CSV table of C-alpha atoms in Angstrom, one decimal:
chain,number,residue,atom,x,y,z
X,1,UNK,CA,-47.7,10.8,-48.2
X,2,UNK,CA,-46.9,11.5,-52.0
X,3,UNK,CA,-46.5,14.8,-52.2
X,4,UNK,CA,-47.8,14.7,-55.9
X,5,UNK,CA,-51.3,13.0,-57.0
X,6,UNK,CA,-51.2,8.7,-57.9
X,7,UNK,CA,-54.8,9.7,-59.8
X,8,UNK,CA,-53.5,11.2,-62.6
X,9,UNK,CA,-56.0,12.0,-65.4
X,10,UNK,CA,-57.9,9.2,-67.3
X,11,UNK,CA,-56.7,9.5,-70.2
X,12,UNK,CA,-55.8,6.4,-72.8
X,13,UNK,CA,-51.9,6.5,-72.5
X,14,UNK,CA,-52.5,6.2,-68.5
X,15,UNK,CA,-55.1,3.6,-68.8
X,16,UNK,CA,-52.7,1.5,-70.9
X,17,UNK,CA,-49.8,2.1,-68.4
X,18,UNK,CA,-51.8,0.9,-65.2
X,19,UNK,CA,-52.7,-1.9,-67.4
X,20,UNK,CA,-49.2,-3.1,-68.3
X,21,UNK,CA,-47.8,-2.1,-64.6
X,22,UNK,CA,-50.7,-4.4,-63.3
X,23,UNK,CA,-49.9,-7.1,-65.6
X,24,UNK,CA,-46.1,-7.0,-65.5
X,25,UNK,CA,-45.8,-5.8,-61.8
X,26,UNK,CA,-49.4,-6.7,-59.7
X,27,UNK,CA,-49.9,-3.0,-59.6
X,28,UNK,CA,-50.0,0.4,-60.9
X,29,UNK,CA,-46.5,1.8,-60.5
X,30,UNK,CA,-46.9,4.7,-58.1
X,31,UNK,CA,-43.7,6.3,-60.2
X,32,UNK,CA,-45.8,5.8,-63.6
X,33,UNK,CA,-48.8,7.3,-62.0
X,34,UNK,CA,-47.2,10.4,-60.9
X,35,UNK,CA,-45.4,11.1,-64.4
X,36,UNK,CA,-48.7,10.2,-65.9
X,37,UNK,CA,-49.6,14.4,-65.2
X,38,UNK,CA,-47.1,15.1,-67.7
X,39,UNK,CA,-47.5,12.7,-71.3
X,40,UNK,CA,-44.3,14.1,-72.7
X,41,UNK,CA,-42.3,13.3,-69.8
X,42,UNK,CA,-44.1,9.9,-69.4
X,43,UNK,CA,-43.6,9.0,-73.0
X,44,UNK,CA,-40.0,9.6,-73.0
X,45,UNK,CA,-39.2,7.9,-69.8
X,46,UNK,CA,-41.2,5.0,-70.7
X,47,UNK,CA,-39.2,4.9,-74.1
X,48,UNK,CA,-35.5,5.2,-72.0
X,49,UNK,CA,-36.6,2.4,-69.8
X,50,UNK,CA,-37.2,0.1,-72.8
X,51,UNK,CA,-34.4,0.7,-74.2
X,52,UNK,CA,-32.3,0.4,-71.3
X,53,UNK,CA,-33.3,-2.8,-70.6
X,54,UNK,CA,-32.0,-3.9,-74.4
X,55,UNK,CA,-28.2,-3.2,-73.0
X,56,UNK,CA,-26.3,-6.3,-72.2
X,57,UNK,CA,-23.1,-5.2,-72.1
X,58,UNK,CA,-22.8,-5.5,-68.5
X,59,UNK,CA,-23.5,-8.5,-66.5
X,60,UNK,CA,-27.0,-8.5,-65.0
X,61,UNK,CA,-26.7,-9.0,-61.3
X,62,UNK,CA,-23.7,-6.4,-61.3
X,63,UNK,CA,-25.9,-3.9,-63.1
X,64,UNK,CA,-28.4,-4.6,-60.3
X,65,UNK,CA,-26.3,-4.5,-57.2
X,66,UNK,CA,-25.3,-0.9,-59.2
X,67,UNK,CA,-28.8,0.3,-59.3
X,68,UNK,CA,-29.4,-0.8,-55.8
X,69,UNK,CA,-26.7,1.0,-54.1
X,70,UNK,CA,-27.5,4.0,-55.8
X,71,UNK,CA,-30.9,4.0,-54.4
X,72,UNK,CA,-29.7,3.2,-50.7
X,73,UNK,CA,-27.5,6.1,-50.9
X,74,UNK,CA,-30.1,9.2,-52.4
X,75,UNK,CA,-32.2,6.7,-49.4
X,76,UNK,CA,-35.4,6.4,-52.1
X,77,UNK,CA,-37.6,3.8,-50.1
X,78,UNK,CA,-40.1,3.4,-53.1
X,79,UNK,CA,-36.5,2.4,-55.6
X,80,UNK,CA,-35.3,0.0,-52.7
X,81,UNK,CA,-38.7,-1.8,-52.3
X,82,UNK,CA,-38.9,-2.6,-56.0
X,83,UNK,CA,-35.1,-3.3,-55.7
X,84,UNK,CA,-35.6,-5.9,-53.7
X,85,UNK,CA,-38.3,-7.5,-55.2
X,86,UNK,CA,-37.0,-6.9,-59.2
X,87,UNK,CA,-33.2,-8.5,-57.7
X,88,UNK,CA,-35.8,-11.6,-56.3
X,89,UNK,CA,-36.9,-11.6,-59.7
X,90,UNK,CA,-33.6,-12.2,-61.2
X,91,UNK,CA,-32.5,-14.3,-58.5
X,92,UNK,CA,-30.4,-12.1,-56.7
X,93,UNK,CA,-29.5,-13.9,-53.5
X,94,UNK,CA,-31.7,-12.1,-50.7
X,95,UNK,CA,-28.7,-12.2,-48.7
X,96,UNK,CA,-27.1,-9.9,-51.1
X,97,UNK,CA,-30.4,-7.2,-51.7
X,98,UNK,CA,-30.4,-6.8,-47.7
X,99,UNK,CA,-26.7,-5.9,-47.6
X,100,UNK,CA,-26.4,-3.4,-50.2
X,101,UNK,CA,-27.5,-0.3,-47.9
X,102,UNK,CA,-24.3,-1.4,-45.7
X,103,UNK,CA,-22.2,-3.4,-47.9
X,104,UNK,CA,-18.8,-2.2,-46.6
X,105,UNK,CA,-20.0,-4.1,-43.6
X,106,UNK,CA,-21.0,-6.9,-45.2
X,107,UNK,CA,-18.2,-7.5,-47.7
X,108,UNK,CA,-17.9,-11.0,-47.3
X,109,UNK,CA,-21.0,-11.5,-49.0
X,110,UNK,CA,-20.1,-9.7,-52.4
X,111,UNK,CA,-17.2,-10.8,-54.4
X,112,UNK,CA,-14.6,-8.1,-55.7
X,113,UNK,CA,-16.2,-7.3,-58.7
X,114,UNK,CA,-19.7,-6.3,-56.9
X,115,UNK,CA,-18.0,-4.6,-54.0
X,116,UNK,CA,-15.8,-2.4,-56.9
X,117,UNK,CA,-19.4,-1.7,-58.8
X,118,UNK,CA,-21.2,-0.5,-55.0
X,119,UNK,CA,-18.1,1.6,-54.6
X,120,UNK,CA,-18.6,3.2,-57.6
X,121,UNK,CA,-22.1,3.9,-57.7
X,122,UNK,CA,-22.2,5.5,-54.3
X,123,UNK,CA,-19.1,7.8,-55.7
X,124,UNK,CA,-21.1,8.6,-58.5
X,125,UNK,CA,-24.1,9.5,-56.5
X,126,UNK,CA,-22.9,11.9,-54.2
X,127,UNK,CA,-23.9,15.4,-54.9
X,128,UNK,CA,-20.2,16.0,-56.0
X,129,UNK,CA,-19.4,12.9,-57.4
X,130,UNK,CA,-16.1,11.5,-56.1
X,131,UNK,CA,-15.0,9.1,-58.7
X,132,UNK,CA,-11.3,8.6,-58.9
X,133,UNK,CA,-9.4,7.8,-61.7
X,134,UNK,CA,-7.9,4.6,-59.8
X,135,UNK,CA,-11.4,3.1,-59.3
X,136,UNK,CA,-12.9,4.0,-62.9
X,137,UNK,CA,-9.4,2.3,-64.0
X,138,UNK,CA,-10.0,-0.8,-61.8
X,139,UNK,CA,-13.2,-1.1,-63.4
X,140,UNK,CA,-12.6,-0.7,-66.5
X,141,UNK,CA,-9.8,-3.3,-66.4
X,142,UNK,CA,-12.3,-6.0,-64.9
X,143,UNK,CA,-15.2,-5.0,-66.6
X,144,UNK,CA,-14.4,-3.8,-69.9
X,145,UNK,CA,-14.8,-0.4,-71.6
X,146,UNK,CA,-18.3,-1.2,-73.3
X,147,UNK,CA,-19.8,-2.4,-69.5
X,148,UNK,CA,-18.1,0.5,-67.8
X,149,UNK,CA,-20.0,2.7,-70.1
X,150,UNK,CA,-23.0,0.7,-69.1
X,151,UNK,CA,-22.6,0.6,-65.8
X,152,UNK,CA,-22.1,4.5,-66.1
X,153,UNK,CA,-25.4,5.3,-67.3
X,154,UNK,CA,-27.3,2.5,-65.1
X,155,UNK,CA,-26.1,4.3,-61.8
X,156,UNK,CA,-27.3,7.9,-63.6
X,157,UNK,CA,-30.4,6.7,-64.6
X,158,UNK,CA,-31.0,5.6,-61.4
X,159,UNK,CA,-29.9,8.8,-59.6
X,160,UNK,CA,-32.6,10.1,-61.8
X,161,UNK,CA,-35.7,7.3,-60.6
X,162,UNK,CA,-34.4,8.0,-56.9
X,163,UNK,CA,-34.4,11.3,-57.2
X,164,UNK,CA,-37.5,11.9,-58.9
X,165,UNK,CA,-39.1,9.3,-56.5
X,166,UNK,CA,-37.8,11.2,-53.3
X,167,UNK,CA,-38.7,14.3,-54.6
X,168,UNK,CA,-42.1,13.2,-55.6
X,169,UNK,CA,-42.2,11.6,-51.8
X,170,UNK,CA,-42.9,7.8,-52.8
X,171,UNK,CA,-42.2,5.4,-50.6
X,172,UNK,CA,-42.3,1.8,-50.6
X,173,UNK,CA,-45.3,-0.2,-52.1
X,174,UNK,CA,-45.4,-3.1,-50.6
X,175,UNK,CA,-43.2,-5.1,-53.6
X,176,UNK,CA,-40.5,-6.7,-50.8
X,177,UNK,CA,-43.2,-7.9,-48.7
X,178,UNK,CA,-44.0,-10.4,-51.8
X,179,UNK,CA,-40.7,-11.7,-51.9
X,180,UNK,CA,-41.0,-13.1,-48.5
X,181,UNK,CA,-44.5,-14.3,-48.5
X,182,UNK,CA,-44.5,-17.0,-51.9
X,183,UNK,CA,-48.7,-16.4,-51.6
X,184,UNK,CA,-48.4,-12.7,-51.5
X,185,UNK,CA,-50.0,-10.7,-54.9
């Protein structure tokens, strides 16, 4: 049970966002919905997310697999359901978008690069972050300063969606269930 409203008021900006979520997504975002009590804050997340999703620096499925494992680890339900689904999208392998909550179980799955980029955003996402100089250099090396930088504020955006979405108590909405039923909304 959200611990926040999903009716917030009717007012034109949140009208418009139900309408976009519905067009681009199937559904009002429950994460839209509960920032739509707050305009300001709604506004300026809706602006960060567009311009996040102008950066290209960093291969997509890497910046993906990033924003995934971050989620498993703050354990946001809601950010792993549309995880799953938005990695479909992009044609993650579903192989891959099951195994990121235990990847260091699954590594023959992932490639070096993607199990490097996991490892990271986990260290990053602990409450003390534990990032060490060896794996931001080991990055860095592979990826390239302008993608590390990238990658860097993907998993810290995301801390911030899983966070916010724990906090708020979402939980899943039903978006992985599409991905395995081709008929499904």
């Amino acid at each position: 049970m959200p611990r926040i409203s999903l009716t917030p008021p009717r007012t034109l900006l949140n009208r418009l966002g139900a309408w976009y979520a519905r067009r681009a997504y199937g559904k009002a975002l429950a994460p839209g919905l509960a920032y739509g009590h707050n305009a300001r804050v709604l506004l300026a997340y809706v602006r960060l997310e567009r311009q996040v999703a102008k950066w290209q620096a960093l291969e997509g499925q890497l910046k993906h697999l990033a924003v995934m494992a971050a989620a498993a680890r703050v354990n946001c339900s809601w950010c792993m359901d549309f995880g799953y689904w938005e990695g479909h999208e992009k044609g993650l392998s579903p192989e891959k978008a099951r195994n990121v909550p235990r990847w260091r179980d699954a590594r023959d799955v992932f490639t070096e690069p993607e199990l490097l980029v996991m490892e990271y955003a986990e260290a990053m996402t602990e409450t003390e972050p534990t990032v060490t100089d060896a794996l931001a250099a080991e990055l860095i090396a592979r990826l390239g300063e302008a993608a590390f930088v990238e990658l860097t504020a993907m998993i810290a955006l995301e801390n911030w969606r899983s966070r916010v979405n724990s906090a708020f108590g979402l939980t899943s909405q039903g978006f992985s269930e599409a991905c395995r039923n081709p008929n499904a909304a």
